Coordinates of C-alpha atoms in Angstrom, one line a residue:
S1 CA -98.4 -40.4 -123.4
F2 CA -100.7 -41.3 -121.5
I3 CA -100.9 -44.7 -124.0
Q4 CA -98.0 -45.7 -123.2
E5 CA -97.3 -45.1 -120.2
L6 CA -101.0 -47.4 -119.4
L7 CA -98.8 -49.8 -121.7
A8 CA -95.9 -49.8 -120.0
R9 CA -97.8 -50.0 -116.6
I10 CA -100.3 -53.5 -117.6
D11 CA -99.2 -56.5 -118.7
I12 CA -100.9 -57.8 -122.2
V13 CA -100.9 -61.5 -120.3
D14 CA -103.1 -60.4 -117.5
V15 CA -105.4 -59.0 -119.7
I16 CA -105.8 -61.4 -122.2
E17 CA -106.3 -64.0 -119.2
R18 CA -109.3 -62.0 -117.8
Y19 CA -111.3 -63.6 -121.2
L20 CA -109.5 -66.3 -122.0
P21 CA -107.1 -68.9 -120.7
L22 CA -103.4 -69.1 -121.8
K23 CA -100.7 -71.9 -121.5
K24 CA -97.3 -71.3 -121.0
G25 CA -95.7 -72.8 -124.3
G26 CA -91.8 -71.8 -123.9
A27 CA -91.1 -67.7 -123.5
N28 CA -94.4 -66.8 -124.9
Y29 CA -98.7 -68.0 -123.5
V30 CA -100.6 -70.1 -125.9
A31 CA -104.7 -70.3 -126.6
C32 CA -106.8 -72.0 -129.6
C33 CA -107.1 -68.3 -131.1
P34 CA -110.6 -66.6 -129.8
F35 CA -111.3 -64.8 -133.4
H36 CA -111.6 -68.0 -135.4
S37 CA -112.3 -71.3 -134.4
E38 CA -109.9 -74.3 -134.7
K39 CA -108.8 -77.1 -132.5
T40 CA -105.0 -77.1 -132.6
P41 CA -103.5 -73.5 -130.6
S42 CA -102.3 -70.8 -132.4
F43 CA -103.2 -68.1 -130.8
S44 CA -99.0 -66.2 -129.2
V45 CA -98.7 -63.8 -126.4
S46 CA -95.5 -62.8 -125.4
P47 CA -94.6 -61.1 -122.7
A48 CA -91.6 -60.0 -123.4
K49 CA -92.9 -57.5 -126.5
Q50 CA -96.5 -57.1 -124.5
F51 CA -98.3 -57.9 -128.1
Y52 CA -100.3 -60.8 -128.6
H53 CA -100.3 -62.8 -132.7
C54 CA -102.4 -65.4 -134.3
F55 CA -100.7 -66.8 -136.8
G56 CA -103.7 -68.8 -137.7
C57 CA -105.9 -65.7 -139.1
G58 CA -103.4 -63.3 -138.3
A59 CA -105.7 -61.2 -135.4
H60 CA -102.5 -59.2 -133.7
G61 CA -102.1 -56.4 -131.4
S62 CA -101.5 -54.4 -127.7
A63 CA -103.8 -55.1 -125.0
I64 CA -105.5 -52.1 -126.6
G65 CA -106.6 -53.4 -130.0
F66 CA -107.5 -57.3 -127.9
V67 CA -109.9 -55.4 -125.6
M68 CA -111.5 -53.9 -128.8
E69 CA -111.6 -57.0 -130.8
Y70 CA -112.6 -59.8 -128.0
T71 CA -115.6 -56.8 -126.4
G72 CA -116.5 -54.4 -130.2
S73 CA -115.2 -51.5 -127.6
G74 CA -114.6 -48.5 -129.1
F75 CA -110.6 -47.4 -128.5
V76 CA -112.1 -45.3 -124.8
D77 CA -113.7 -47.9 -123.9
A78 CA -110.8 -50.1 -123.9
V79 CA -108.4 -47.7 -122.1
Q80 CA -110.8 -46.8 -119.8
D81 CA -111.5 -50.5 -119.0
L82 CA -107.8 -51.1 -118.6
A83 CA -107.4 -47.9 -116.9
S84 CA -109.3 -48.4 -115.0
H85 CA -108.0 -51.8 -113.3
A86 CA -104.7 -50.6 -113.8
G87 CA -105.9 -47.8 -111.0
M88 CA -105.1 -45.2 -113.2
Q89 CA -106.8 -41.9 -114.2
V90 CA -108.3 -40.9 -118.2
P91 CA -107.2 -37.4 -118.6
L92 CA -110.3 -36.0 -120.7
D93 CA -110.4 -32.2 -122.8
R94 CA -112.4 -30.5 -120.3
A95 CA -113.5 -28.0 -123.2
A96 CA -114.1 -31.0 -126.0
S97 CA -115.8 -33.5 -123.7
G98 CA -118.3 -31.2 -121.7
P99 CA -118.8 -31.6 -117.4
P100 CA -118.1 -34.8 -115.6
K101 CA -119.8 -37.8 -116.5
T102 CA -121.6 -39.0 -113.3
D103 CA -118.7 -41.7 -111.4
R104 CA -120.4 -45.2 -113.3
T105 CA -119.4 -47.5 -110.5
P106 CA -121.9 -46.5 -108.2
L107 CA -125.2 -46.6 -111.2
T108 CA -123.5 -50.1 -112.3
E109 CA -124.0 -51.7 -108.7
V110 CA -127.7 -49.7 -108.7
M111 CA -129.0 -52.0 -112.1
A112 CA -126.8 -55.1 -111.1
R113 CA -129.0 -54.8 -107.7
A114 CA -132.5 -53.8 -109.6
A115 CA -131.5 -56.2 -111.5
S116 CA -131.2 -59.1 -108.5
Y117 CA -134.6 -58.3 -107.5
Y118 CA -136.7 -58.2 -111.0
K119 CA -135.0 -61.8 -111.6
D120 CA -136.2 -62.5 -107.5
R121 CA -139.8 -61.5 -108.3
L122 CA -139.9 -63.8 -111.8
K123 CA -139.1 -66.8 -109.6
A124 CA -141.7 -65.6 -106.8
T125 CA -144.4 -65.1 -110.0
P126 CA -145.9 -68.1 -111.0
R127 CA -148.0 -65.9 -114.3
A128 CA -144.7 -64.8 -115.4
I129 CA -143.6 -67.9 -115.6
D130 CA -146.4 -69.6 -117.4
Y131 CA -145.9 -66.1 -119.9
L132 CA -142.8 -67.4 -120.3
K133 CA -143.0 -71.2 -121.1
E134 CA -146.0 -69.8 -123.2
R135 CA -143.4 -68.4 -125.5
G136 CA -141.5 -71.4 -125.5
L137 CA -138.8 -70.7 -123.1
T138 CA -136.9 -72.6 -120.8
G139 CA -135.8 -72.0 -117.1
E140 CA -132.1 -72.3 -118.7
I141 CA -132.5 -70.1 -121.1
A142 CA -133.7 -67.4 -119.0
A143 CA -131.0 -67.7 -116.3
R144 CA -129.2 -67.0 -118.9
F145 CA -130.6 -63.7 -120.2
G146 CA -130.7 -62.8 -116.8
L147 CA -134.6 -62.0 -117.8
G148 CA -136.8 -61.2 -114.4
Y149 CA -140.3 -59.3 -113.5
A150 CA -141.3 -56.2 -112.7
P151 CA -144.4 -56.2 -110.2
D152 CA -147.8 -54.4 -110.5
G153 CA -148.2 -51.5 -108.6
W154 CA -146.2 -48.0 -108.4
Q155 CA -143.2 -48.7 -105.6
N156 CA -142.0 -51.7 -105.9
L157 CA -138.4 -51.1 -106.2
A158 CA -138.6 -49.8 -102.7
A159 CA -138.4 -53.8 -101.7
A160 CA -135.2 -53.4 -103.4
F161 CA -133.7 -50.4 -102.3
S162 CA -133.4 -48.6 -98.7
D163 CA -133.4 -45.0 -100.0
Y164 CA -136.3 -44.7 -102.3
R165 CA -135.4 -41.0 -102.8
S166 CA -131.8 -41.2 -103.8
G167 CA -131.7 -39.1 -107.0
A168 CA -129.4 -42.7 -108.3
L169 CA -132.9 -43.9 -109.2
V170 CA -133.8 -41.7 -111.2
E171 CA -130.1 -41.4 -112.6
C172 CA -130.4 -45.1 -113.9
G173 CA -134.0 -44.9 -115.3
L174 CA -135.5 -47.1 -113.3
V175 CA -137.6 -43.8 -110.9
I176 CA -139.8 -41.8 -112.3
E177 CA -140.2 -38.2 -110.9
G178 CA -143.7 -36.8 -111.3
E179 CA -145.1 -33.5 -110.7
A180 CA -145.1 -32.4 -106.3
G181 CA -141.3 -34.8 -106.0
R182 CA -143.9 -38.2 -106.4
R183 CA -142.1 -41.0 -107.3
Y184 CA -143.2 -44.3 -109.1
D185 CA -141.5 -47.1 -111.1
R186 CA -140.8 -46.9 -114.4
F187 CA -141.2 -50.5 -115.2
R188 CA -144.5 -52.1 -113.6
D189 CA -146.1 -55.5 -114.5
R190 CA -143.0 -56.2 -117.1
I191 CA -141.2 -59.3 -118.5
M192 CA -137.4 -57.8 -117.3
F193 CA -134.6 -58.0 -120.4
P194 CA -131.6 -56.7 -119.0
I195 CA -129.2 -55.1 -121.3
L196 CA -125.5 -55.5 -121.1
D197 CA -122.2 -53.6 -122.0
A198 CA -119.0 -55.2 -122.9
R199 CA -118.0 -55.5 -119.0
S200 CA -121.3 -57.7 -118.8
N201 CA -122.1 -54.5 -116.6
V202 CA -126.2 -54.0 -116.0
I203 CA -126.9 -50.6 -117.6
G204 CA -130.5 -50.4 -119.0
F205 CA -133.5 -52.9 -119.1
G206 CA -136.4 -53.6 -122.0
G207 CA -139.8 -54.5 -120.4
R208 CA -142.2 -56.3 -122.8
V209 CA -145.5 -56.4 -120.8
I210 CA -147.4 -59.1 -119.8
G211 CA -150.6 -59.6 -121.9
A212 CA -152.3 -56.6 -124.2
G213 CA -151.2 -53.1 -123.0
E214 CA -148.9 -50.2 -124.8
P215 CA -146.3 -50.3 -125.1
K216 CA -145.4 -53.6 -125.9
Y217 CA -142.2 -52.4 -125.0
L218 CA -141.1 -50.4 -123.5
N219 CA -136.9 -49.1 -122.6
S220 CA -134.6 -47.3 -120.3
P221 CA -134.5 -44.0 -121.3
E222 CA -130.3 -42.6 -122.2
T223 CA -128.7 -42.2 -119.0
P224 CA -125.1 -41.7 -118.2
L225 CA -124.5 -45.7 -118.4
F226 CA -127.0 -46.4 -121.6
E227 CA -127.0 -45.2 -125.4
K228 CA -129.2 -46.7 -127.4
G229 CA -127.5 -46.0 -130.7
R230 CA -124.7 -47.2 -129.2
E231 CA -125.7 -51.0 -127.4
L232 CA -126.8 -53.5 -128.9
Y233 CA -129.2 -56.3 -126.8
G234 CA -127.4 -60.1 -126.5
L235 CA -124.2 -59.1 -127.8
P236 CA -121.9 -60.2 -124.5
Q237 CA -124.4 -63.9 -124.4
A238 CA -123.9 -64.5 -128.2
R239 CA -120.1 -63.5 -128.3
M240 CA -118.8 -67.0 -128.5
A241 CA -121.6 -68.3 -131.1
I242 CA -120.7 -65.3 -133.3
R243 CA -116.9 -66.1 -133.9
A244 CA -117.5 -69.8 -133.9
A245 CA -120.4 -68.9 -137.1
D246 CA -118.0 -65.9 -138.3
S247 CA -121.3 -64.7 -138.8
V248 CA -123.9 -62.0 -136.6
I249 CA -127.8 -62.1 -137.3
V250 CA -129.1 -58.0 -136.8
V251 CA -133.1 -58.5 -135.1
E252 CA -135.7 -55.9 -133.9
G253 CA -136.7 -57.2 -130.4
Y254 CA -135.3 -58.8 -127.2
M255 CA -138.0 -61.9 -127.2
D256 CA -136.6 -62.5 -130.8
V257 CA -132.8 -62.7 -129.7
V258 CA -134.4 -64.5 -126.7
A259 CA -136.2 -67.6 -128.9
L260 CA -132.9 -68.0 -131.7
A261 CA -131.2 -68.7 -128.5
Q262 CA -133.3 -71.1 -127.3
H263 CA -133.8 -72.9 -130.5
D264 CA -129.4 -73.0 -130.5
V265 CA -129.5 -70.2 -133.2
G266 CA -127.1 -68.5 -130.4
N267 CA -125.4 -65.7 -132.4
S268 CA -128.1 -63.0 -132.6
V269 CA -128.0 -59.5 -131.0
A270 CA -131.5 -56.4 -131.5
T271 CA -131.1 -53.0 -131.5
L272 CA -132.5 -50.8 -128.9
G273 CA -135.8 -49.5 -129.9
T274 CA -133.4 -47.2 -132.2
A275 CA -132.5 -47.7 -135.8
T276 CA -129.0 -48.9 -136.9
T277 CA -126.6 -46.9 -136.0
P278 CA -123.1 -46.5 -137.5
V279 CA -121.8 -47.2 -134.5
H280 CA -123.8 -50.8 -134.7
V281 CA -122.1 -51.7 -137.7
Q282 CA -118.5 -51.1 -136.5
K283 CA -118.9 -52.8 -133.1
L284 CA -120.3 -56.1 -135.1
L285 CA -118.0 -56.1 -138.0
R286 CA -115.1 -56.3 -135.5
Q287 CA -117.0 -59.6 -133.8
A288 CA -117.8 -60.8 -137.7
G289 CA -117.4 -61.2 -141.7
R290 CA -120.6 -61.0 -142.1
V291 CA -123.8 -59.5 -140.6
V292 CA -126.9 -60.0 -141.8
F293 CA -129.5 -57.5 -140.9
C294 CA -133.5 -59.7 -140.4
F295 CA -136.7 -57.6 -140.4
D296 CA -139.6 -57.9 -140.5
G297 CA -141.6 -58.3 -144.0
D298 CA -144.3 -55.4 -143.2
N299 CA -143.1 -51.7 -144.8
A300 CA -141.5 -51.0 -141.2
G301 CA -139.0 -53.5 -141.6
R302 CA -138.5 -52.6 -144.8
K303 CA -137.9 -49.4 -143.7
A304 CA -135.5 -50.1 -141.1
A305 CA -133.8 -52.5 -144.0
L306 CA -133.0 -49.0 -145.9
R307 CA -131.5 -47.6 -142.5
A308 CA -129.5 -50.2 -142.0
L309 CA -128.7 -50.2 -145.7
D310 CA -127.3 -46.5 -145.1
A311 CA -125.7 -47.1 -142.1
T312 CA -123.5 -50.3 -143.7
L313 CA -122.6 -49.1 -146.6
E314 CA -119.7 -46.6 -145.2
H315 CA -118.4 -48.2 -142.5
L316 CA -118.2 -52.1 -145.0
P317 CA -114.6 -53.2 -145.5
D318 CA -113.0 -55.0 -147.8
G319 CA -113.5 -58.2 -147.1
K320 CA -116.3 -58.4 -145.0
S321 CA -120.0 -58.6 -146.4
A322 CA -123.9 -57.3 -145.0
A323 CA -126.8 -59.4 -146.2
F324 CA -130.2 -58.9 -145.5
L325 CA -133.5 -61.4 -144.2
F326 CA -136.9 -61.0 -144.7
L327 CA -139.3 -63.1 -142.7
P328 CA -143.0 -63.5 -144.0
P329 CA -145.3 -60.7 -143.7
E330 CA -147.1 -62.7 -141.5
H331 CA -144.1 -63.6 -139.3
D332 CA -140.7 -62.2 -137.0
P333 CA -137.4 -64.3 -135.7
D334 CA -139.7 -65.6 -132.8
S335 CA -143.3 -66.5 -134.5
Y336 CA -141.1 -67.9 -138.1
M337 CA -138.5 -70.6 -135.4
R338 CA -141.9 -71.9 -133.7
A339 CA -143.6 -72.3 -136.7
H340 CA -140.3 -74.2 -139.2
G341 CA -137.7 -74.8 -137.0
A342 CA -134.3 -73.8 -136.5
E343 CA -132.9 -75.6 -139.7
A344 CA -135.4 -73.7 -142.0
F345 CA -134.2 -70.7 -140.6
H346 CA -130.7 -71.6 -140.5
R347 CA -131.2 -71.9 -144.7
L348 CA -133.0 -68.7 -145.2
A349 CA -130.5 -66.7 -143.3
A350 CA -127.3 -68.1 -145.3
E351 CA -129.7 -67.2 -148.9
A352 CA -129.9 -64.0 -147.5
A353 CA -129.9 -61.0 -149.8
P354 CA -126.5 -59.8 -150.6
L355 CA -126.0 -56.1 -150.0
A356 CA -125.9 -56.1 -153.8
A357 CA -129.0 -57.5 -154.1
V358 CA -130.7 -54.2 -152.4
L359 CA -129.1 -51.2 -153.9

Protein backbone atom coordinates (compact mmCIF):
# COMPACT_ATOMS: atom_id res chain seq x y z
CA SER A 1 0.00 0.00 0.00
CA PHE A 2 2.90 2.38 0.69
CA ILE A 3 4.34 1.78 -2.80
CA GLN A 4 0.97 2.56 -4.37
CA GLU A 5 0.68 5.75 -2.30
CA LEU A 6 4.22 6.78 -3.26
CA LEU A 7 3.61 6.27 -6.98
CA ALA A 8 0.33 8.19 -6.70
CA ARG A 9 2.06 11.16 -5.06
CA ILE A 10 5.06 11.54 -7.40
CA ASP A 11 5.08 12.54 -11.07
CA ILE A 12 7.28 10.35 -13.27
CA VAL A 13 8.06 13.33 -15.53
CA ASP A 14 9.51 15.26 -12.58
CA VAL A 15 11.49 12.21 -11.46
CA ILE A 16 13.05 11.52 -14.86
CA GLU A 17 13.82 15.20 -15.49
CA ARG A 18 16.15 15.07 -12.46
CA TYR A 19 18.36 12.82 -14.59
CA LEU A 20 17.84 13.82 -18.25
CA PRO A 21 16.10 16.61 -20.19
CA LEU A 22 12.68 15.80 -21.63
CA LYS A 23 10.84 17.54 -24.49
CA LYS A 24 7.10 17.69 -24.95
CA GLY A 25 5.94 15.50 -27.81
CA GLY A 26 2.15 15.42 -28.10
CA ALA A 27 0.60 13.92 -24.98
CA ASN A 28 3.95 12.49 -23.86
CA TYR A 29 7.52 13.62 -23.26
CA VAL A 30 10.47 12.29 -25.28
CA ALA A 31 14.26 12.08 -25.06
CA CYS A 32 17.18 10.07 -26.37
CA CYS A 33 17.19 6.88 -24.37
CA PRO A 34 19.69 6.87 -21.48
CA PHE A 35 19.96 3.07 -21.64
CA HIS A 36 21.37 2.71 -25.17
CA SER A 37 23.10 4.91 -27.74
CA GLU A 38 20.82 6.63 -30.26
CA LYS A 39 20.57 9.88 -32.21
CA THR A 40 16.80 10.00 -32.73
CA PRO A 41 14.68 10.08 -29.53
CA SER A 42 12.75 6.87 -28.95
CA PHE A 43 12.38 7.16 -25.18
CA SER A 44 8.83 8.17 -24.23
CA VAL A 45 7.38 9.17 -20.85
CA SER A 46 3.61 9.12 -20.35
CA PRO A 47 2.31 11.46 -17.61
CA ALA A 48 -1.16 9.93 -18.00
CA LYS A 49 0.03 6.35 -17.46
CA GLN A 50 2.98 7.31 -15.20
CA PHE A 51 5.12 4.97 -17.28
CA TYR A 52 8.23 5.17 -19.46
CA HIS A 53 9.00 3.09 -22.53
CA CYS A 54 11.84 3.02 -25.06
CA PHE A 55 10.78 1.90 -28.53
CA GLY A 56 14.42 1.25 -29.39
CA CYS A 57 15.70 -1.05 -26.65
CA GLY A 58 12.45 -1.97 -24.91
CA ALA A 59 13.31 -0.51 -21.49
CA HIS A 60 10.12 0.32 -19.61
CA GLY A 61 8.67 0.72 -16.15
CA SER A 62 7.51 3.04 -13.39
CA ALA A 63 9.38 5.85 -11.64
CA ILE A 64 10.84 3.31 -9.22
CA GLY A 65 12.07 1.15 -12.09
CA PHE A 66 13.65 4.15 -13.79
CA VAL A 67 15.62 5.19 -10.69
CA MET A 68 16.81 1.60 -10.21
CA GLU A 69 17.85 1.25 -13.86
CA TYR A 70 19.47 4.67 -14.20
CA THR A 71 21.36 4.82 -10.89
CA GLY A 72 22.01 1.12 -10.35
CA SER A 73 20.19 1.30 -7.00
CA GLY A 74 18.38 -1.60 -5.42
CA PHE A 75 14.60 -1.49 -4.93
CA VAL A 76 14.72 -0.30 -1.32
CA ASP A 77 17.24 2.48 -2.07
CA ALA A 78 15.15 3.66 -5.03
CA VAL A 79 11.99 3.76 -2.90
CA GLN A 80 13.78 5.66 -0.14
CA ASP A 81 15.16 8.17 -2.65
CA LEU A 82 11.74 8.86 -4.18
CA ALA A 83 10.06 8.98 -0.76
CA SER A 84 12.55 11.54 0.52
CA HIS A 85 11.82 13.83 -2.45
CA ALA A 86 8.07 13.38 -1.85
CA GLY A 87 8.38 14.14 1.86
CA MET A 88 7.22 10.66 2.85
CA GLN A 89 8.60 8.39 5.57
CA VAL A 90 9.27 4.81 4.45
CA PRO A 91 7.72 2.37 6.94
CA LEU A 92 10.28 -0.10 8.21
CA ASP A 93 9.75 -3.47 9.85
CA ARG A 94 11.63 -2.74 13.07
CA ALA A 95 11.86 -6.42 14.00
CA ALA A 96 13.40 -7.33 10.65
CA SER A 97 15.61 -4.33 10.21
CA GLY A 98 16.97 -4.01 13.74
CA PRO A 99 17.48 -0.69 15.49
CA PRO A 100 16.80 2.41 13.39
CA LYS A 101 19.80 3.74 11.51
CA THR A 102 21.25 7.14 12.18
CA ASP A 103 19.72 9.87 10.04
CA ARG A 104 21.80 9.94 6.86
CA THR A 105 21.39 13.60 5.97
CA PRO A 106 23.65 15.18 8.62
CA LEU A 107 26.34 12.58 7.93
CA THR A 108 26.36 13.29 4.19
CA GLU A 109 26.76 16.98 5.01
CA VAL A 110 29.74 16.16 7.22
CA MET A 111 31.31 14.09 4.44
CA ALA A 112 30.70 16.84 1.86
CA ARG A 113 32.45 19.37 4.09
CA ALA A 114 35.41 17.03 4.58
CA ALA A 115 35.66 16.46 0.81
CA SER A 116 35.66 20.23 0.24
CA TYR A 117 38.40 20.69 2.83
CA TYR A 118 40.57 17.99 1.24
CA LYS A 119 40.12 19.55 -2.23
CA ASP A 120 41.21 22.94 -0.89
CA ARG A 121 44.27 21.37 0.75
CA LEU A 122 45.25 19.72 -2.53
CA LYS A 123 45.24 23.08 -4.33
CA ALA A 124 47.50 24.51 -1.60
CA THR A 125 49.99 21.59 -1.51
CA PRO A 126 52.54 21.57 -4.40
CA ARG A 127 53.96 18.23 -3.25
CA ALA A 128 50.57 16.53 -3.68
CA ILE A 129 49.95 18.25 -7.03
CA ASP A 130 53.37 17.14 -8.26
CA TYR A 131 52.59 13.55 -7.24
CA LEU A 132 49.41 13.53 -9.35
CA LYS A 133 51.23 15.09 -12.29
CA GLU A 134 53.92 12.39 -12.05
CA ARG A 135 51.13 9.82 -12.29
CA GLY A 136 50.01 11.49 -15.53
CA LEU A 137 46.82 13.08 -14.20
CA THR A 138 45.55 16.47 -15.29
CA GLY A 139 43.70 19.02 -13.20
CA GLU A 140 40.56 18.29 -15.19
CA ILE A 141 40.53 14.63 -14.18
CA ALA A 142 41.39 15.48 -10.57
CA ALA A 143 38.41 17.83 -10.50
CA ARG A 144 36.12 15.30 -12.17
CA PHE A 145 36.79 12.76 -9.43
CA GLY A 146 36.99 15.36 -6.64
CA LEU A 147 40.50 14.36 -5.62
CA GLY A 148 41.92 15.98 -2.50
CA TYR A 149 44.75 15.82 -0.01
CA ALA A 150 44.70 15.06 3.72
CA PRO A 151 47.63 16.96 5.30
CA ASP A 152 50.15 15.35 7.59
CA GLY A 153 49.37 15.99 11.24
CA TRP A 154 46.98 14.66 13.85
CA GLN A 155 44.00 17.05 13.96
CA ASN A 156 43.88 18.96 10.67
CA LEU A 157 40.12 18.46 10.32
CA ALA A 158 39.68 20.81 13.26
CA ALA A 159 40.21 23.56 10.67
CA ALA A 160 37.12 22.35 8.77
CA PHE A 161 34.84 21.55 11.72
CA SER A 162 34.26 23.97 14.57
CA ASP A 163 33.31 21.05 16.83
CA TYR A 164 36.11 18.50 16.50
CA ARG A 165 34.48 16.59 19.38
CA SER A 166 31.33 15.95 17.35
CA GLY A 167 30.21 12.33 17.37
CA ALA A 168 29.42 12.57 13.65
CA LEU A 169 33.15 12.77 12.82
CA VAL A 170 33.73 9.40 14.47
CA GLU A 171 30.52 7.95 13.05
CA CYS A 172 31.61 8.93 9.52
CA GLY A 173 35.02 7.34 10.02
CA LEU A 174 36.88 10.64 9.57
CA VAL A 175 38.23 10.70 13.12
CA ILE A 176 39.45 7.93 15.40
CA GLU A 177 38.88 8.10 19.13
CA GLY A 178 41.69 6.41 21.03
CA GLU A 179 42.52 5.85 24.65
CA ALA A 180 41.33 8.40 27.20
CA GLY A 181 39.09 9.95 24.53
CA ARG A 182 41.99 11.36 22.53
CA ARG A 183 41.00 12.02 18.92
CA TYR A 184 43.00 12.16 15.71
CA ASP A 185 42.35 12.23 11.96
CA ARG A 186 42.11 8.83 10.27
CA PHE A 187 43.63 10.12 7.00
CA ARG A 188 47.01 11.86 7.17
CA ASP A 189 49.40 12.75 4.32
CA ARG A 190 47.33 10.96 1.69
CA ILE A 191 45.78 11.68 -1.70
CA MET A 192 42.04 11.46 -1.07
CA PHE A 193 39.56 9.73 -3.39
CA PRO A 194 35.92 10.52 -2.47
CA ILE A 195 33.53 7.58 -2.85
CA LEU A 196 30.08 8.58 -4.08
CA ASP A 197 26.72 6.85 -3.85
CA ALA A 198 24.12 6.72 -6.64
CA ARG A 199 22.95 10.24 -5.75
CA SER A 200 26.54 11.58 -5.83
CA ASN A 201 26.71 12.03 -2.05
CA VAL A 202 30.17 11.48 -0.57
CA ILE A 203 29.82 8.39 1.62
CA GLY A 204 33.45 7.40 2.16
CA PHE A 205 37.07 7.98 1.19
CA GLY A 206 40.05 6.06 -0.04
CA GLY A 207 43.43 7.54 0.88
CA ARG A 208 46.63 6.76 -1.05
CA VAL A 209 49.89 7.39 0.76
CA ILE A 210 52.39 9.67 -1.00
CA GLY A 211 55.74 7.93 -1.31
CA ALA A 212 56.66 5.05 1.00
CA GLY A 213 54.37 4.00 3.83
CA GLU A 214 51.89 1.38 4.92
CA PRO A 215 49.16 0.74 4.24
CA LYS A 216 49.49 2.04 0.68
CA TYR A 217 45.69 2.47 0.54
CA LEU A 218 43.54 3.26 3.56
CA ASN A 219 39.75 3.07 3.23
CA SER A 220 36.91 4.46 5.31
CA PRO A 221 35.52 1.91 7.76
CA GLU A 222 31.99 0.58 7.52
CA THR A 223 29.61 3.36 8.60
CA PRO A 224 25.86 4.09 8.45
CA LEU A 225 26.61 5.61 5.03
CA PHE A 226 29.21 3.25 3.67
CA GLU A 227 29.12 -0.52 3.10
CA LYS A 228 32.04 -1.76 1.02
CA GLY A 229 30.25 -4.82 -0.31
CA ARG A 230 27.55 -2.65 -1.93
CA GLU A 231 29.48 0.31 -3.38
CA LEU A 232 31.75 0.74 -6.40
CA TYR A 233 34.28 3.52 -6.83
CA GLY A 234 33.77 5.70 -9.90
CA LEU A 235 30.31 4.45 -10.88
CA PRO A 236 28.59 7.88 -10.93
CA GLN A 237 31.37 9.31 -13.13
CA ALA A 238 31.38 6.23 -15.41
CA ARG A 239 27.64 5.79 -15.87
CA MET A 240 27.28 7.54 -19.25
CA ALA A 241 30.38 5.87 -20.71
CA ILE A 242 29.15 2.48 -19.49
CA ARG A 243 25.84 2.96 -21.25
CA ALA A 244 27.49 4.18 -24.43
CA ALA A 245 29.77 1.11 -24.56
CA ASP A 246 27.20 -1.27 -23.01
CA SER A 247 30.13 -2.65 -21.02
CA VAL A 248 31.89 -1.95 -17.75
CA ILE A 249 35.48 -2.73 -16.73
CA VAL A 250 36.02 -3.68 -13.08
CA VAL A 251 39.51 -2.97 -11.75
CA GLU A 252 41.08 -3.26 -8.32
CA GLY A 253 42.15 0.27 -7.36
CA TYR A 254 41.08 3.91 -7.23
CA MET A 255 44.15 5.04 -9.17
CA ASP A 256 43.40 2.50 -11.89
CA VAL A 257 39.93 4.01 -12.44
CA VAL A 258 41.25 7.57 -12.54
CA ALA A 259 44.18 6.65 -14.81
CA LEU A 260 41.90 4.84 -17.26
CA ALA A 261 39.59 7.85 -17.34
CA GLN A 262 42.60 10.06 -18.03
CA HIS A 263 43.19 7.98 -21.18
CA ASP A 264 39.53 8.17 -22.28
CA VAL A 265 38.60 4.75 -20.94
CA GLY A 266 35.70 6.13 -18.95
CA ASN A 267 33.68 2.97 -18.33
CA SER A 268 35.72 1.55 -15.43
CA VAL A 269 34.88 1.13 -11.74
CA ALA A 270 36.70 -0.43 -8.77
CA THR A 271 35.74 -2.56 -5.82
CA LEU A 272 36.59 -0.94 -2.50
CA GLY A 273 39.29 -3.04 -0.92
CA THR A 274 37.05 -6.07 -0.89
CA ALA A 275 36.24 -9.00 -3.15
CA THR A 276 33.57 -8.65 -5.83
CA THR A 277 30.19 -9.42 -4.25
CA PRO A 278 26.88 -10.56 -5.77
CA VAL A 279 25.49 -7.08 -4.99
CA HIS A 280 28.31 -5.54 -7.08
CA VAL A 281 27.52 -7.89 -9.96
CA GLN A 282 23.78 -7.21 -9.87
CA LYS A 283 24.38 -3.45 -9.78
CA LEU A 284 26.74 -3.62 -12.78
CA LEU A 285 24.48 -5.85 -14.84
CA ARG A 286 21.69 -3.28 -14.46
CA GLN A 287 24.01 -0.81 -16.18
CA ALA A 288 25.62 -2.86 -18.97
CA GLY A 289 25.32 -6.00 -21.07
CA ARG A 290 28.98 -7.01 -20.57
CA VAL A 291 31.16 -6.92 -17.46
CA VAL A 292 34.94 -7.28 -17.90
CA PHE A 293 36.89 -8.07 -14.75
CA CYS A 294 40.41 -6.72 -15.15
CA PHE A 295 42.94 -8.03 -12.64
CA ASP A 296 46.69 -8.06 -12.22
CA GLY A 297 48.34 -11.14 -13.67
CA ASP A 298 49.88 -12.26 -10.36
CA ASN A 299 48.55 -14.87 -7.91
CA ALA A 300 46.52 -12.27 -6.02
CA GLY A 301 44.86 -11.23 -9.28
CA ARG A 302 43.99 -14.84 -10.10
CA LYS A 303 42.43 -15.30 -6.67
CA ALA A 304 40.43 -12.10 -7.10
CA ALA A 305 39.20 -13.41 -10.46
CA LEU A 306 38.00 -16.66 -8.89
CA ARG A 307 36.04 -14.75 -6.26
CA ALA A 308 34.51 -12.56 -8.97
CA LEU A 309 33.64 -15.69 -10.93
CA ASP A 310 31.80 -17.16 -7.92
CA ALA A 311 29.87 -13.92 -7.39
CA THR A 312 28.90 -13.70 -11.08
CA LEU A 313 27.74 -17.21 -11.94
CA GLU A 314 24.47 -17.16 -10.01
CA HIS A 315 23.46 -13.69 -11.16
CA LEU A 316 24.29 -13.66 -14.88
CA PRO A 317 21.01 -13.50 -16.85
CA ASP A 318 20.47 -14.58 -20.42
CA GLY A 319 21.63 -11.99 -22.92
CA LYS A 320 24.40 -10.62 -20.66
CA SER A 321 28.02 -11.72 -20.46
CA ALA A 322 31.09 -11.59 -18.25
CA ALA A 323 34.75 -11.80 -19.27
CA PHE A 324 38.15 -11.77 -17.59
CA LEU A 325 41.18 -9.73 -18.59
CA PHE A 326 44.51 -10.69 -17.05
CA LEU A 327 47.32 -8.19 -17.46
CA PRO A 328 51.00 -9.19 -17.63
CA PRO A 329 52.36 -9.89 -14.11
CA GLU A 330 54.47 -6.73 -14.10
CA HIS A 331 51.48 -4.44 -14.78
CA ASP A 332 48.32 -3.06 -13.25
CA PRO A 333 45.85 -1.10 -15.44
CA ASP A 334 47.50 2.21 -14.54
CA SER A 335 51.04 1.11 -15.44
CA TYR A 336 49.89 -0.81 -18.54
CA MET A 337 48.05 2.21 -19.87
CA ARG A 338 51.06 4.48 -19.35
CA ALA A 339 53.38 1.95 -21.01
CA HIS A 340 51.23 0.88 -23.98
CA GLY A 341 48.42 3.42 -24.39
CA ALA A 342 44.64 3.32 -24.57
CA GLU A 343 44.40 1.54 -27.92
CA ALA A 344 46.36 -1.47 -26.67
CA PHE A 345 44.22 -1.62 -23.53
CA HIS A 346 41.01 -1.48 -25.60
CA ARG A 347 42.27 -4.42 -27.67
CA LEU A 348 42.94 -6.45 -24.53
CA ALA A 349 39.47 -5.64 -23.17
CA ALA A 350 37.82 -6.66 -26.44
CA GLU A 351 39.72 -9.97 -26.40
CA ALA A 352 39.06 -10.70 -22.70
CA ALA A 353 38.42 -14.38 -21.96
CA PRO A 354 34.69 -15.18 -21.78
CA LEU A 355 33.27 -16.78 -18.67
CA ALA A 356 33.13 -20.21 -20.27
CA ALA A 357 36.88 -20.15 -20.95
CA VAL A 358 37.67 -19.46 -17.30
CA LEU A 359 35.44 -22.19 -15.84
